[in-house]
GROMACS .gro file of C-alpha atoms in nm:
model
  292
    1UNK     CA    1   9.142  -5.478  -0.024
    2UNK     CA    2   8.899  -5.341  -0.236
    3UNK     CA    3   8.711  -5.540  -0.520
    4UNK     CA    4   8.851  -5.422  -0.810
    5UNK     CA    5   9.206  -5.458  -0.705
    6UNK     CA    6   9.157  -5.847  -0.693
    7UNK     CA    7   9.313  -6.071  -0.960
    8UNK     CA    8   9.359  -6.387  -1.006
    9UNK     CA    9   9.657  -6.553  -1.106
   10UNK     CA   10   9.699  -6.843  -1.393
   11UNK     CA   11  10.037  -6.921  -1.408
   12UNK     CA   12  10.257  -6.601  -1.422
   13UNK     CA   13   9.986  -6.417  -1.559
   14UNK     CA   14   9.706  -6.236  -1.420
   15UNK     CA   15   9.338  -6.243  -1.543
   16UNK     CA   16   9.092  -5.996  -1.490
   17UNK     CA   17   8.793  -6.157  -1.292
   18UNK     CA   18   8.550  -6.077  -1.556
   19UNK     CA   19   8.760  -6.242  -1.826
   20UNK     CA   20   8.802  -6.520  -1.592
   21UNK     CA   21   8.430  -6.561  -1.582
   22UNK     CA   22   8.388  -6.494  -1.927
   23UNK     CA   23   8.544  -6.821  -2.007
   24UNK     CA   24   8.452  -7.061  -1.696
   25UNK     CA   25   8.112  -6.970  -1.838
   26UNK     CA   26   8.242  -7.071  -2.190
   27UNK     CA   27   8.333  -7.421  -2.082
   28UNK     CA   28   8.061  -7.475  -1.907
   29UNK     CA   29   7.850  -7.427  -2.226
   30UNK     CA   30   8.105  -7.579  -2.478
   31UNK     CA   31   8.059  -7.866  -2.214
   32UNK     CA   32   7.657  -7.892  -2.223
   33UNK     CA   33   7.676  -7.906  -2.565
   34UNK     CA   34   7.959  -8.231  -2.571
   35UNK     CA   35   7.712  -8.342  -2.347
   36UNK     CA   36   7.393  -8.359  -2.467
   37UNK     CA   37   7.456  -8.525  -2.844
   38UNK     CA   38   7.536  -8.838  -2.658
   39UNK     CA   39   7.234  -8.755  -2.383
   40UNK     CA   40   6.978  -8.725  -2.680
   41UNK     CA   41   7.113  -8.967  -2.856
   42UNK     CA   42   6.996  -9.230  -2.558
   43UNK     CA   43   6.686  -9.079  -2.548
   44UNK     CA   44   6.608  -9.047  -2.873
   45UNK     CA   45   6.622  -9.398  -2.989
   46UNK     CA   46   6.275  -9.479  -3.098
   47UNK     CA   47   6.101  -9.590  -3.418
   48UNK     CA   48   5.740  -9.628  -3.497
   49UNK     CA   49   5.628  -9.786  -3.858
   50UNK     CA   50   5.390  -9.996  -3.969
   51UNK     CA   51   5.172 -10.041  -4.306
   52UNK     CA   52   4.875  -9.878  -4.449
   53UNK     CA   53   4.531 -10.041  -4.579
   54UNK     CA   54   4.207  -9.875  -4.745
   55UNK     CA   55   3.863  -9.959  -4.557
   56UNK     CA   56   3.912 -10.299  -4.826
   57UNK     CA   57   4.193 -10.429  -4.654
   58UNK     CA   58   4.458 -10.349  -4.982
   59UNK     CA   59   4.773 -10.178  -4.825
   60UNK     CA   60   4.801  -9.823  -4.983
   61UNK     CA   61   5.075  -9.570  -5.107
   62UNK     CA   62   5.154  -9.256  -5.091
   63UNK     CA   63   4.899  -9.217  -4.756
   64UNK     CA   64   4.986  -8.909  -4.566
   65UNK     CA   65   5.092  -8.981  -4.174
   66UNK     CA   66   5.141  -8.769  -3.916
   67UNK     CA   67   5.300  -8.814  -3.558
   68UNK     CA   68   5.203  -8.550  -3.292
   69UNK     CA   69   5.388  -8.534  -2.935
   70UNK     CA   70   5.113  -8.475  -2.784
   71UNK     CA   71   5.284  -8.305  -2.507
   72UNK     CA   72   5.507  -8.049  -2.696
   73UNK     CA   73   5.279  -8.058  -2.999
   74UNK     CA   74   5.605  -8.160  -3.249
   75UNK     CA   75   5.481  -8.340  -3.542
   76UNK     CA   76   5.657  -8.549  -3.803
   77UNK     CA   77   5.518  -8.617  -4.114
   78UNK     CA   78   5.548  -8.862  -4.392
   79UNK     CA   79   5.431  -9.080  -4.653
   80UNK     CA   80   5.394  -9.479  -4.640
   81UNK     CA   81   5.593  -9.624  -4.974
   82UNK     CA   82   5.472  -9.819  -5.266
   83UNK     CA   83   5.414 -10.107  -5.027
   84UNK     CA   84   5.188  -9.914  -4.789
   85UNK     CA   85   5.486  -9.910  -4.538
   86UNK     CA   86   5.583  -9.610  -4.366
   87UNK     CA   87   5.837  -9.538  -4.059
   88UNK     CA   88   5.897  -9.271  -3.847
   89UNK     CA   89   6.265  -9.254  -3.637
   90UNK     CA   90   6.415  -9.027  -3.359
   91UNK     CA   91   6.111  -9.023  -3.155
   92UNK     CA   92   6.122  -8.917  -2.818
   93UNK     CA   93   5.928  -9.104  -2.543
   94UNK     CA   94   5.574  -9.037  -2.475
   95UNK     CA   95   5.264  -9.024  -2.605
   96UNK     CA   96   5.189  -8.958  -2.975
   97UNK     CA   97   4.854  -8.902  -3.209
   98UNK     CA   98   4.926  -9.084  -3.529
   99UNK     CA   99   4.708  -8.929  -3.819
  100UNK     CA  100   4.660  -9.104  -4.146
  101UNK     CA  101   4.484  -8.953  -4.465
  102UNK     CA  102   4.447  -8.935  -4.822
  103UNK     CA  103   4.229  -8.769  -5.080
  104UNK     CA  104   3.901  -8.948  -5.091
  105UNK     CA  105   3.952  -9.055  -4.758
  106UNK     CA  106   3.849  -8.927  -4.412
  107UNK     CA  107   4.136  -8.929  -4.117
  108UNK     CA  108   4.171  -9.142  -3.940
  109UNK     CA  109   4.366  -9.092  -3.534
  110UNK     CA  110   4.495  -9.314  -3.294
  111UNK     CA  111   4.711  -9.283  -3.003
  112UNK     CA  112   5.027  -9.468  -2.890
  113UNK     CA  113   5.303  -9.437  -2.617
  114UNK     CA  114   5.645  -9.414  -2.712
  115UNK     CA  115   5.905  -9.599  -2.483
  116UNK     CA  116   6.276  -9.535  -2.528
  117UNK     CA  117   6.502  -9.752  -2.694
  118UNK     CA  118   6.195  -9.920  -2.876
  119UNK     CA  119   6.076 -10.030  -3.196
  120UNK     CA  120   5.729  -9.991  -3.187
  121UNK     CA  121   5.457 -10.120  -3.491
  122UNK     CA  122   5.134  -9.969  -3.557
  123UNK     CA  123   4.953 -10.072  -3.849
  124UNK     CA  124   4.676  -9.799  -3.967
  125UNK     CA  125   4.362  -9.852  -4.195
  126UNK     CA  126   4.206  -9.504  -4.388
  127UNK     CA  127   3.868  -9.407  -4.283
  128UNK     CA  128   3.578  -9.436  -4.479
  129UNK     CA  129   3.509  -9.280  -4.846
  130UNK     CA  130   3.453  -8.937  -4.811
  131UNK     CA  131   3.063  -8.789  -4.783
  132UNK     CA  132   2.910  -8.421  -4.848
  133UNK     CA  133   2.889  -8.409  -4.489
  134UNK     CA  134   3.276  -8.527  -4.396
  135UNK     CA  135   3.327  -8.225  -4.689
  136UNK     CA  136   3.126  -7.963  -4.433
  137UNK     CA  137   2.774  -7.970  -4.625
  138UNK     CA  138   2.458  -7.970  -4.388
  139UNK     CA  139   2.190  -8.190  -4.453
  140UNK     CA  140   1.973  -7.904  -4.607
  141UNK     CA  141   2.249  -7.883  -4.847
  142UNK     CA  142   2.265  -8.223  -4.955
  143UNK     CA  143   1.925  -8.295  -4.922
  144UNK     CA  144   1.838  -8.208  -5.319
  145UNK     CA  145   2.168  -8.487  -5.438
  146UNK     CA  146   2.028  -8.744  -5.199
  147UNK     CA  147   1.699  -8.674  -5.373
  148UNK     CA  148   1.863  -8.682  -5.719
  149UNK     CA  149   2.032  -9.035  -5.608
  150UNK     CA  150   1.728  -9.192  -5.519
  151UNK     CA  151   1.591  -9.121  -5.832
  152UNK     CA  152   1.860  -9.245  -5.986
  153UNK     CA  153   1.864  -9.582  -5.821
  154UNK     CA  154   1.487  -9.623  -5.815
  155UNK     CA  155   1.513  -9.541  -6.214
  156UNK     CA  156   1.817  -9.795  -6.264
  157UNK     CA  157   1.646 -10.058  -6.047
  158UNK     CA  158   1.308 -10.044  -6.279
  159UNK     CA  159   1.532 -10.038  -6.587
  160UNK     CA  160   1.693 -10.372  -6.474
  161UNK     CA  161   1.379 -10.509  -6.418
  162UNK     CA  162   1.248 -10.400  -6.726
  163UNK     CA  163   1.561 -10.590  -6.931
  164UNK     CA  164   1.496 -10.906  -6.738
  165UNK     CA  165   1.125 -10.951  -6.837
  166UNK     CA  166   1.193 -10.789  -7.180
  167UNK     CA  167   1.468 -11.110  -7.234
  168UNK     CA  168   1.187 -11.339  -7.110
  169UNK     CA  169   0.907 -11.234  -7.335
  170UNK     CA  170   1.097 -11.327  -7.604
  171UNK     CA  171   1.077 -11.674  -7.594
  172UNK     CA  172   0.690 -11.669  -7.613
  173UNK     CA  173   0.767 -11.427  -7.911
  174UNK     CA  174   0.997 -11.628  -8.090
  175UNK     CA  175   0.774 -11.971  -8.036
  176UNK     CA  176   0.434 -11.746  -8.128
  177UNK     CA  177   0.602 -11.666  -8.494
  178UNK     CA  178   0.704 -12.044  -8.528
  179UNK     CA  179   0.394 -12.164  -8.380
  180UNK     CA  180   0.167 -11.915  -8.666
  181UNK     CA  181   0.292 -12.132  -8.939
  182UNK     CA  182   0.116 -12.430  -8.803
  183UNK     CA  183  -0.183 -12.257  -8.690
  184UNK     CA  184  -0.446 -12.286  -8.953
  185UNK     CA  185  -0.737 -12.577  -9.000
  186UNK     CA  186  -1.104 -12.520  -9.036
  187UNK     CA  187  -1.202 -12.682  -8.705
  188UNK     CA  188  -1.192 -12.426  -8.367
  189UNK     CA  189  -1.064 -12.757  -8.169
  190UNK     CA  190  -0.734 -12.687  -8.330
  191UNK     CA  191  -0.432 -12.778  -8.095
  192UNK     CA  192  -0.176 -12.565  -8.313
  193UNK     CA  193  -0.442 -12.260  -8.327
  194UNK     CA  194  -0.491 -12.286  -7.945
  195UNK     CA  195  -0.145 -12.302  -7.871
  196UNK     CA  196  -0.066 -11.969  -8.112
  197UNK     CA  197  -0.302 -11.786  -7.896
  198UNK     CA  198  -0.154 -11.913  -7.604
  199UNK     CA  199   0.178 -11.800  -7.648
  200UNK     CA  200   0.075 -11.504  -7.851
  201UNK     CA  201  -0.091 -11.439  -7.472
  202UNK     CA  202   0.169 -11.454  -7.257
  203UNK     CA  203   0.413 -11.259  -7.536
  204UNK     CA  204   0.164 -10.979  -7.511
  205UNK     CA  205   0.177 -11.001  -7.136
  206UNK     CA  206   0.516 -11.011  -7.094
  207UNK     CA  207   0.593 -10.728  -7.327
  208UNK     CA  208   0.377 -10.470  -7.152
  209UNK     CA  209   0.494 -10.581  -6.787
  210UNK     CA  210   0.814 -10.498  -6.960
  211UNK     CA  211   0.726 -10.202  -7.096
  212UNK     CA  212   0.535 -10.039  -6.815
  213UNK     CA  213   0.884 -10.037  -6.602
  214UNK     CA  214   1.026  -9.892  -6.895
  215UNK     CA  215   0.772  -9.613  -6.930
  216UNK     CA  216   0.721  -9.579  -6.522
  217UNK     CA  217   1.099  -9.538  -6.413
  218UNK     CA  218   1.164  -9.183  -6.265
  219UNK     CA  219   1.344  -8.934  -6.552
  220UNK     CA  220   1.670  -8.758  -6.466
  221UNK     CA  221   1.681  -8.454  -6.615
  222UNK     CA  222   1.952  -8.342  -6.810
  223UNK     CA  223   2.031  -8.638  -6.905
  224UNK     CA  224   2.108  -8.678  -7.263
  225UNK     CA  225   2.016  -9.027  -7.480
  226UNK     CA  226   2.237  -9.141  -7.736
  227UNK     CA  227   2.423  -9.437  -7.924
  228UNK     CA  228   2.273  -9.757  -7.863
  229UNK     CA  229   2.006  -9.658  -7.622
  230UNK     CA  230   1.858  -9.379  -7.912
  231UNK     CA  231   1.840  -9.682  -8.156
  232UNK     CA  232   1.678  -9.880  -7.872
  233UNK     CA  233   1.360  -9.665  -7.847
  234UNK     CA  234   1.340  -9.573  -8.179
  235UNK     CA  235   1.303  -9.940  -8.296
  236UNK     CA  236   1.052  -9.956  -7.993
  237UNK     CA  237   0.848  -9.707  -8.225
  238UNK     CA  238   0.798 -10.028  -8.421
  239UNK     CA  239   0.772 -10.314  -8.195
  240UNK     CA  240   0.510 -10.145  -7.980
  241UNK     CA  241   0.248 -10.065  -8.216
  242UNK     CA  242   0.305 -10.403  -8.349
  243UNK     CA  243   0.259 -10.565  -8.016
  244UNK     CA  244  -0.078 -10.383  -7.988
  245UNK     CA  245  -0.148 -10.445  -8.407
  246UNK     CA  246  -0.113 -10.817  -8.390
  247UNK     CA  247  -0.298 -10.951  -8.089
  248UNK     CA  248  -0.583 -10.783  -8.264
  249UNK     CA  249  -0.538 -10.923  -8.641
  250UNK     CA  250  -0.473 -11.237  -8.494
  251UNK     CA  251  -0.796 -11.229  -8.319
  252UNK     CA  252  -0.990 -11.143  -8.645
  253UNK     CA  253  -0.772 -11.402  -8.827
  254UNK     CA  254  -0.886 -11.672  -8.532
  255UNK     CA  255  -1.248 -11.583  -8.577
  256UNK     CA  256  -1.198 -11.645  -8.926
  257UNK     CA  257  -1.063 -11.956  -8.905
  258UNK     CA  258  -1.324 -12.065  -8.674
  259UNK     CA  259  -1.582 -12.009  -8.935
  260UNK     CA  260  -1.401 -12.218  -9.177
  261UNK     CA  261  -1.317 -11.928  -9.369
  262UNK     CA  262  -0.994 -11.844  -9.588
  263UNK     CA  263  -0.805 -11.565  -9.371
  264UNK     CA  264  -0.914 -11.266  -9.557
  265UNK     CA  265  -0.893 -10.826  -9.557
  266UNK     CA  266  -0.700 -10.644  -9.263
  267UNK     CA  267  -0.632 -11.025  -9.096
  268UNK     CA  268  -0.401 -11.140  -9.376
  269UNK     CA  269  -0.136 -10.916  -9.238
  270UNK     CA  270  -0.148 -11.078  -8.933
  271UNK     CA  271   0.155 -11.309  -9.051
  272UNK     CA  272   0.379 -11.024  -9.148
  273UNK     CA  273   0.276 -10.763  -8.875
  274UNK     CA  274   0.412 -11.053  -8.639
  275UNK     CA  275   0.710 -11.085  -8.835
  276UNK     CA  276   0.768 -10.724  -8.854
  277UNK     CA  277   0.721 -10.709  -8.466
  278UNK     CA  278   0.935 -10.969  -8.395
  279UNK     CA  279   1.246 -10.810  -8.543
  280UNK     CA  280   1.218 -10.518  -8.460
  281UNK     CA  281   1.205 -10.623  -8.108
  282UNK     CA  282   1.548 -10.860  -8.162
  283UNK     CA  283   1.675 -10.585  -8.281
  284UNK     CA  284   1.609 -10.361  -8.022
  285UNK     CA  285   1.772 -10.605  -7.744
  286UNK     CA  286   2.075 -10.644  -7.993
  287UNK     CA  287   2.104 -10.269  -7.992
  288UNK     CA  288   2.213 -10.247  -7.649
  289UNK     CA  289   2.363 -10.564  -7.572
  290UNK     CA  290   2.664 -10.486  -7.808
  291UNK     CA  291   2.898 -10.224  -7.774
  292UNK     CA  292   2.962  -9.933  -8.027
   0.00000   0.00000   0.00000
């Protein structure tokens, strides 16, 4: 009998062979597909989460993570919430790359295996803040802004030191001034004359110590000075020159005195000069330790 005389009977009907495997092959796939929701479904049972810090420790939002199979290269992605939290479902077994970033931040990776039917934790932590070179600048490139920060923190540094000594000196300043009013006699053995000069010393010393890290720390250019720091060195306009103007009336005013003279011409204006100094110099510190 030949082949295309063949049929096949179902029921009281008869069904072409092709048709017949038309639809055997139809059941078999409606079949694979009943099949396999429940098959993936056993397999795919896993979950991975965990919580998100910065390099600080603080747990952070809004972190990007991904998940990379590392076999089939599938990745999930999400975010961790406003906890830091973050979970990733429907995993299936194996082993994963888990990626976390966020602007500012370099990525960090790490690698975990997947098991089925698990619930797996894996806390992450952000790299480190983000440098010209983790941004794809060479070293020649950043060479001229690590310069530029150097100078910056040398110039900052001397600045600092510069307030401390300047908030030192004036406490010989302030006892010098009280100190002049007592400062007069005929005889050169006079304690309150002696100890004028003393502290008028170690004002003068401490104000130019303070002053030459002031004048020696490294300029930035471009920079711009303004607001309290303008008022600052314009009032040391004043307080200068009268740092240099009184050591040297008060000299002429102690020779004086140590002649048994009456303080008399240029030395007269020792008193004021001092006073002048003096206030200008408060005011100069007040300038910049108040906001405005």
């Amino acid at each position: 009998m030949r082949a295309a005389e063949i049929n096949v009977q179902v029921g009281e009907h008869q069904m072409n062979p092709k048709a017949a495997t038309f639809f055997l092959g139809l059941g078999i796939l409606v079949l694979s597909l009943l099949m396999s929701g429940p098959l993936r479904a056993q397999l795919a049972v896993a979950t991975l989460s965990g919580t998100i810090t910065d390099p600080s420790g603080a747990v952070f939002p809004n972190a990007k993570i991904s998940v990379k199979n590392v076999v089939s290269g599938q990745s999930t992605e999400t975010q961790s919430n406003a906890a830091g939290m973050y979970s990733v479902s429907d995993l299936m077994p194996g082993d994963f790359e888990v990626s976390v970033s966020a602007e500012g931040f370099s990525t960090n990776v790490a690698k975990v295996t997947i098991t089925a039917g698990a619930e797996q934790a894996m806390n992450l932590t952000l790299g480190g803040v983000l440098s010209l070179g983790d941004l794809g600048y060479s070293p020649d490139q950043t060479q001229g802004s690590a310069q530029d920060q150097a100078r910056l923190d040398k110039r900052s540094h001397m600045l600092k030191v510069h307030q401390r000594i300047g908030l030192i000196a004036t406490v010989p300043i302030v006892a010098s001034v009280i100190s002049g009013t007592f400062a007069g006699g005929k005889s050169t053995s006079s304690t309150d004359r002696y100890l004028h000069l003393a502290l008028g010393s170690a004002a003068g010393d401490l104000y130019f110590l303070s002053a030459y890290y002031a004048i020696r720390a490294p300029k930035i250019p471009g920079t711009e000075t303004r607001g309290p720091i303008r008022l600052h060195k314009a009032l040391a306009w004043i307080h200068g020159p009268g740092m240099i103007l009184t050591p040297i009336l008060g000299a002429i005013a102690f020779d004086q005195k140590s002649k048994g003279e009456r303080v008399h011409g240029i030395a007269s204006a020792h008193s004021a000069v001092a006073i002048v100094t003096a206030g200008a110099y408060g005011a100069s510190i007040l300038a910049v330790t108040f906001k405005w």
